[in-house]
Amino acid sequence: MTWYTLLVLAVAAERLAELVVARRNTRWSRARGGVEAGSGHYPAMVALHTALLVGCLAETGFADRPFPPVLGWAMVAVVLAAQGLRWWCVRTLGPRWNTRVIVVPGLPRVAGGPYRWLSHPNYVAVAAEGIALPLAHGAWLTALVFTALNAALLTVRIRCEDGALAHPAAADARA
């Protein structure tokens, strides 16, 4: 098993940890009247993120992509920075963070941590990781395809999230 396979598996393990946190936070939100929006695009998001991990390993293996040292190590640093930003988002939002769009009516919008500067910092982390993880080992096709599909998905996701945050009581009608 190569170091790159271990890196991709570590990112996969991190994603599983996110799902554990998200499940706990879903229970917290729903117990407080949380309303989900955009559940229709959630399966596509799960499939795309799973395909990123599979694509990284498949492309480097089947296309025999070489490790580009300068680019590769720089991209590993970006992957690590993306993880740091992602978990800063999770910590800042606390029990309100989720992989789904669930808004608890009556709670103020979070304006601390990375949300002080960006409306959707977690998606910056996702975009950076989606480019950097494949490029860490030369999987440029996976980086390109993921980035294009992720841009389309994030257009839907951010519109959904912004709408739910603006009108939490009506969020379930837009799901």
mmCIF file of C-alpha atoms in Angstrom:
data_model
loop_
_atom_site.group_PDB
_atom_site.id
_atom_site.type_symbol
_atom_site.label_atom_id
_atom_site.label_comp_id
_atom_site.label_asym_id
_atom_site.label_seq_id
_atom_site.Cartn_x
_atom_site.Cartn_y
_atom_site.Cartn_z
ATOM 1 C CA MET A 1 0.000 0.000 0.000
ATOM 2 C CA THR A 2 1.462 3.313 -1.046
ATOM 3 C CA TRP A 3 1.521 6.524 0.940
ATOM 4 C CA TYR A 4 -1.039 7.970 -1.483
ATOM 5 C CA THR A 5 -3.468 5.131 -0.847
ATOM 6 C CA LEU A 6 -3.033 5.777 2.866
ATOM 7 C CA LEU A 7 -3.735 9.489 2.317
ATOM 8 C CA VAL A 8 -6.944 8.745 0.399
ATOM 9 C CA LEU A 9 -7.990 6.226 3.066
ATOM 10 C CA ALA A 10 -7.280 8.812 5.770
ATOM 11 C CA VAL A 11 -9.543 11.286 3.958
ATOM 12 C CA ALA A 12 -12.186 8.548 3.681
ATOM 13 C CA ALA A 13 -11.895 7.915 7.436
ATOM 14 C CA GLU A 14 -12.253 11.652 8.029
ATOM 15 C CA ARG A 15 -15.417 11.642 5.919
ATOM 16 C CA LEU A 16 -16.810 8.770 7.995
ATOM 17 C CA ALA A 17 -16.045 10.756 11.156
ATOM 18 C CA GLU A 18 -17.983 13.658 9.630
ATOM 19 C CA LEU A 19 -20.972 11.383 9.106
ATOM 20 C CA VAL A 20 -20.876 10.317 12.764
ATOM 21 C CA VAL A 21 -20.831 13.971 13.850
ATOM 22 C CA ALA A 22 -23.564 14.815 11.346
ATOM 23 C CA ARG A 23 -25.819 12.024 12.581
ATOM 24 C CA ARG A 24 -25.446 13.230 16.180
ATOM 25 C CA ASN A 25 -26.066 16.827 15.104
ATOM 26 C CA THR A 26 -29.131 15.804 13.073
ATOM 27 C CA ARG A 27 -30.692 14.357 16.222
ATOM 28 C CA TRP A 28 -29.837 17.575 18.118
ATOM 29 C CA SER A 29 -31.339 19.786 15.402
ATOM 30 C CA ARG A 30 -34.502 17.760 14.942
ATOM 31 C CA ALA A 31 -35.079 17.664 18.709
ATOM 32 C CA ARG A 32 -35.164 21.479 18.533
ATOM 33 C CA GLY A 33 -37.533 21.694 15.577
ATOM 34 C CA GLY A 34 -34.863 21.659 12.871
ATOM 35 C CA VAL A 35 -36.171 21.646 9.323
ATOM 36 C CA GLU A 36 -34.302 19.973 6.465
ATOM 37 C CA ALA A 37 -34.043 21.510 3.013
ATOM 38 C CA GLY A 38 -32.533 20.103 -0.155
ATOM 39 C CA SER A 39 -32.724 16.432 0.709
ATOM 40 C CA GLY A 40 -33.166 15.731 -3.011
ATOM 41 C CA HIS A 41 -29.592 16.709 -3.894
ATOM 42 C CA TYR A 42 -28.008 14.934 -0.908
ATOM 43 C CA PRO A 43 -27.625 11.512 -2.619
ATOM 44 C CA ALA A 44 -25.846 13.177 -5.559
ATOM 45 C CA MET A 45 -23.479 14.880 -3.131
ATOM 46 C CA VAL A 46 -22.688 11.585 -1.369
ATOM 47 C CA ALA A 47 -22.115 9.869 -4.722
ATOM 48 C CA LEU A 48 -19.842 12.660 -5.974
ATOM 49 C CA HIS A 49 -17.698 12.684 -2.837
ATOM 50 C CA THR A 50 -17.420 8.898 -2.896
ATOM 51 C CA ALA A 51 -16.481 9.029 -6.579
ATOM 52 C CA LEU A 52 -13.715 11.518 -5.757
ATOM 53 C CA LEU A 53 -12.035 9.018 -3.444
ATOM 54 C CA VAL A 54 -12.504 6.100 -5.834
ATOM 55 C CA GLY A 55 -11.379 8.215 -8.789
ATOM 56 C CA CYS A 56 -8.172 9.235 -7.036
ATOM 57 C CA LEU A 57 -7.154 5.619 -6.524
ATOM 58 C CA ALA A 58 -8.472 4.346 -9.850
ATOM 59 C CA GLU A 59 -6.813 7.015 -11.978
ATOM 60 C CA THR A 60 -3.449 6.762 -10.269
ATOM 61 C CA GLY A 61 -3.569 2.984 -10.511
ATOM 62 C CA PHE A 62 -5.013 2.357 -13.966
ATOM 63 C CA ALA A 63 -3.485 5.348 -15.728
ATOM 64 C CA ASP A 64 -0.178 4.796 -13.920
ATOM 65 C CA ARG A 65 0.058 8.449 -12.912
ATOM 66 C CA PRO A 66 3.478 9.385 -11.556
ATOM 67 C CA PHE A 67 3.996 11.326 -8.345
ATOM 68 C CA PRO A 68 4.977 14.906 -9.265
ATOM 69 C CA PRO A 69 7.156 15.894 -6.262
ATOM 70 C CA VAL A 70 6.813 19.695 -6.260
ATOM 71 C CA LEU A 71 3.117 19.732 -7.136
ATOM 72 C CA GLY A 72 2.417 16.585 -5.130
ATOM 73 C CA TRP A 73 3.792 17.844 -1.815
ATOM 74 C CA ALA A 74 2.167 21.241 -2.309
ATOM 75 C CA MET A 75 -1.177 19.510 -2.874
ATOM 76 C CA VAL A 76 -0.718 17.351 0.237
ATOM 77 C CA ALA A 77 -0.287 20.614 2.179
ATOM 78 C CA VAL A 78 -3.525 21.936 0.621
ATOM 79 C CA VAL A 79 -5.357 18.717 1.572
ATOM 80 C CA LEU A 80 -4.192 19.099 5.171
ATOM 81 C CA ALA A 81 -5.149 22.783 5.217
ATOM 82 C CA ALA A 82 -8.596 21.882 3.824
ATOM 83 C CA GLN A 83 -9.084 19.394 6.665
ATOM 84 C CA GLY A 84 -8.125 22.086 9.151
ATOM 85 C CA LEU A 85 -10.604 24.543 7.637
ATOM 86 C CA ARG A 86 -13.338 21.903 7.531
ATOM 87 C CA TRP A 87 -12.944 21.036 11.219
ATOM 88 C CA TRP A 88 -12.745 24.728 12.124
ATOM 89 C CA CYS A 89 -16.173 25.028 10.491
ATOM 90 C CA VAL A 90 -17.456 21.994 12.398
ATOM 91 C CA ARG A 91 -16.158 23.378 15.693
ATOM 92 C CA THR A 92 -17.526 26.873 15.026
ATOM 93 C CA LEU A 93 -21.022 25.638 14.161
ATOM 94 C CA GLY A 94 -21.015 23.075 16.960
ATOM 95 C CA PRO A 95 -24.191 20.975 16.976
ATOM 96 C CA ARG A 96 -25.575 23.040 14.098
ATOM 97 C CA TRP A 97 -22.975 21.688 11.631
ATOM 98 C CA ASN A 98 -24.283 18.981 9.344
ATOM 99 C CA THR A 99 -23.719 17.290 5.999
ATOM 100 C CA ARG A 100 -27.389 17.979 5.341
ATOM 101 C CA VAL A 101 -29.085 21.367 5.259
ATOM 102 C CA ILE A 102 -30.964 21.473 8.560
ATOM 103 C CA VAL A 103 -31.901 24.807 10.079
ATOM 104 C CA VAL A 104 -33.199 25.212 13.616
ATOM 105 C CA PRO A 105 -35.743 28.050 13.597
ATOM 106 C CA GLY A 106 -35.014 30.904 15.959
ATOM 107 C CA LEU A 107 -31.257 30.449 16.156
ATOM 108 C CA PRO A 108 -29.161 33.368 14.914
ATOM 109 C CA ARG A 109 -26.865 32.918 11.954
ATOM 110 C CA VAL A 110 -23.319 32.027 13.008
ATOM 111 C CA ALA A 111 -20.890 34.885 12.368
ATOM 112 C CA GLY A 112 -17.764 33.684 14.187
ATOM 113 C CA GLY A 113 -14.772 31.572 13.222
ATOM 114 C CA PRO A 114 -14.266 31.308 9.460
ATOM 115 C CA TYR A 115 -17.853 32.532 8.936
ATOM 116 C CA ARG A 116 -16.570 35.962 9.943
ATOM 117 C CA TRP A 117 -14.955 36.215 6.488
ATOM 118 C CA LEU A 118 -16.820 33.724 4.284
ATOM 119 C CA SER A 119 -20.465 32.701 3.996
ATOM 120 C CA HIS A 120 -19.626 29.090 3.125
ATOM 121 C CA PRO A 121 -16.072 28.268 4.253
ATOM 122 C CA ASN A 122 -16.747 24.527 4.363
ATOM 123 C CA TYR A 123 -17.328 24.584 0.609
ATOM 124 C CA VAL A 124 -13.977 26.302 0.134
ATOM 125 C CA ALA A 125 -12.455 23.335 1.976
ATOM 126 C CA VAL A 126 -14.383 20.876 -0.205
ATOM 127 C CA ALA A 127 -13.333 22.612 -3.421
ATOM 128 C CA ALA A 128 -9.690 22.797 -2.342
ATOM 129 C CA GLU A 129 -9.657 19.147 -1.336
ATOM 130 C CA GLY A 130 -11.367 18.128 -4.583
ATOM 131 C CA ILE A 131 -8.555 19.687 -6.577
ATOM 132 C CA ALA A 132 -5.641 18.911 -4.265
ATOM 133 C CA LEU A 133 -6.294 15.287 -3.310
ATOM 134 C CA PRO A 134 -6.211 13.992 -6.890
ATOM 135 C CA LEU A 135 -3.357 16.289 -7.948
ATOM 136 C CA ALA A 136 -1.226 15.086 -5.025
ATOM 137 C CA HIS A 137 -0.509 12.073 -7.216
ATOM 138 C CA GLY A 138 -1.124 13.392 -10.708
ATOM 139 C CA ALA A 139 -4.788 12.399 -11.067
ATOM 140 C CA TRP A 140 -5.609 15.488 -13.106
ATOM 141 C CA LEU A 141 -8.661 13.960 -14.808
ATOM 142 C CA THR A 142 -10.299 13.167 -11.454
ATOM 143 C CA ALA A 143 -9.517 16.706 -10.255
ATOM 144 C CA LEU A 144 -11.042 18.197 -13.407
ATOM 145 C CA VAL A 145 -14.211 16.080 -13.418
ATOM 146 C CA PHE A 146 -14.812 16.451 -9.681
ATOM 147 C CA THR A 147 -14.293 20.216 -9.825
ATOM 148 C CA ALA A 148 -16.756 20.656 -12.687
ATOM 149 C CA LEU A 149 -19.428 18.448 -11.114
ATOM 150 C CA ASN A 150 -18.837 19.931 -7.667
ATOM 151 C CA ALA A 151 -19.272 23.468 -9.040
ATOM 152 C CA ALA A 152 -22.673 22.471 -10.436
ATOM 153 C CA LEU A 153 -23.660 20.756 -7.193
ATOM 154 C CA LEU A 154 -22.489 23.667 -5.043
ATOM 155 C CA THR A 155 -24.588 26.057 -7.113
ATOM 156 C CA VAL A 156 -27.658 24.062 -6.073
ATOM 157 C CA ARG A 157 -26.449 23.470 -2.520
ATOM 158 C CA ILE A 158 -25.558 27.073 -1.714
ATOM 159 C CA ARG A 159 -28.831 28.350 -3.176
ATOM 160 C CA CYS A 160 -30.680 25.796 -1.040
ATOM 161 C CA GLU A 161 -28.709 26.629 2.093
ATOM 162 C CA ASP A 162 -29.057 30.386 1.689
ATOM 163 C CA GLY A 163 -32.804 30.013 1.149
ATOM 164 C CA ALA A 164 -33.183 27.796 4.195
ATOM 165 C CA LEU A 165 -31.221 30.219 6.353
ATOM 166 C CA ALA A 166 -33.285 33.155 5.119
ATOM 167 C CA HIS A 167 -36.636 31.414 5.682
ATOM 168 C CA PRO A 168 -36.162 28.395 8.002
ATOM 169 C CA ALA A 169 -39.888 27.765 8.457
ATOM 170 C CA ALA A 170 -40.347 27.297 4.715
ATOM 171 C CA ALA A 171 -37.262 25.092 4.239
ATOM 172 C CA ASP A 172 -39.169 21.804 4.052
ATOM 173 C CA ALA A 173 -41.276 23.150 1.165
ATOM 174 C CA ARG A 174 -38.100 23.574 -0.944
ATOM 175 C CA ALA A 175 -36.639 20.147 -0.170
#
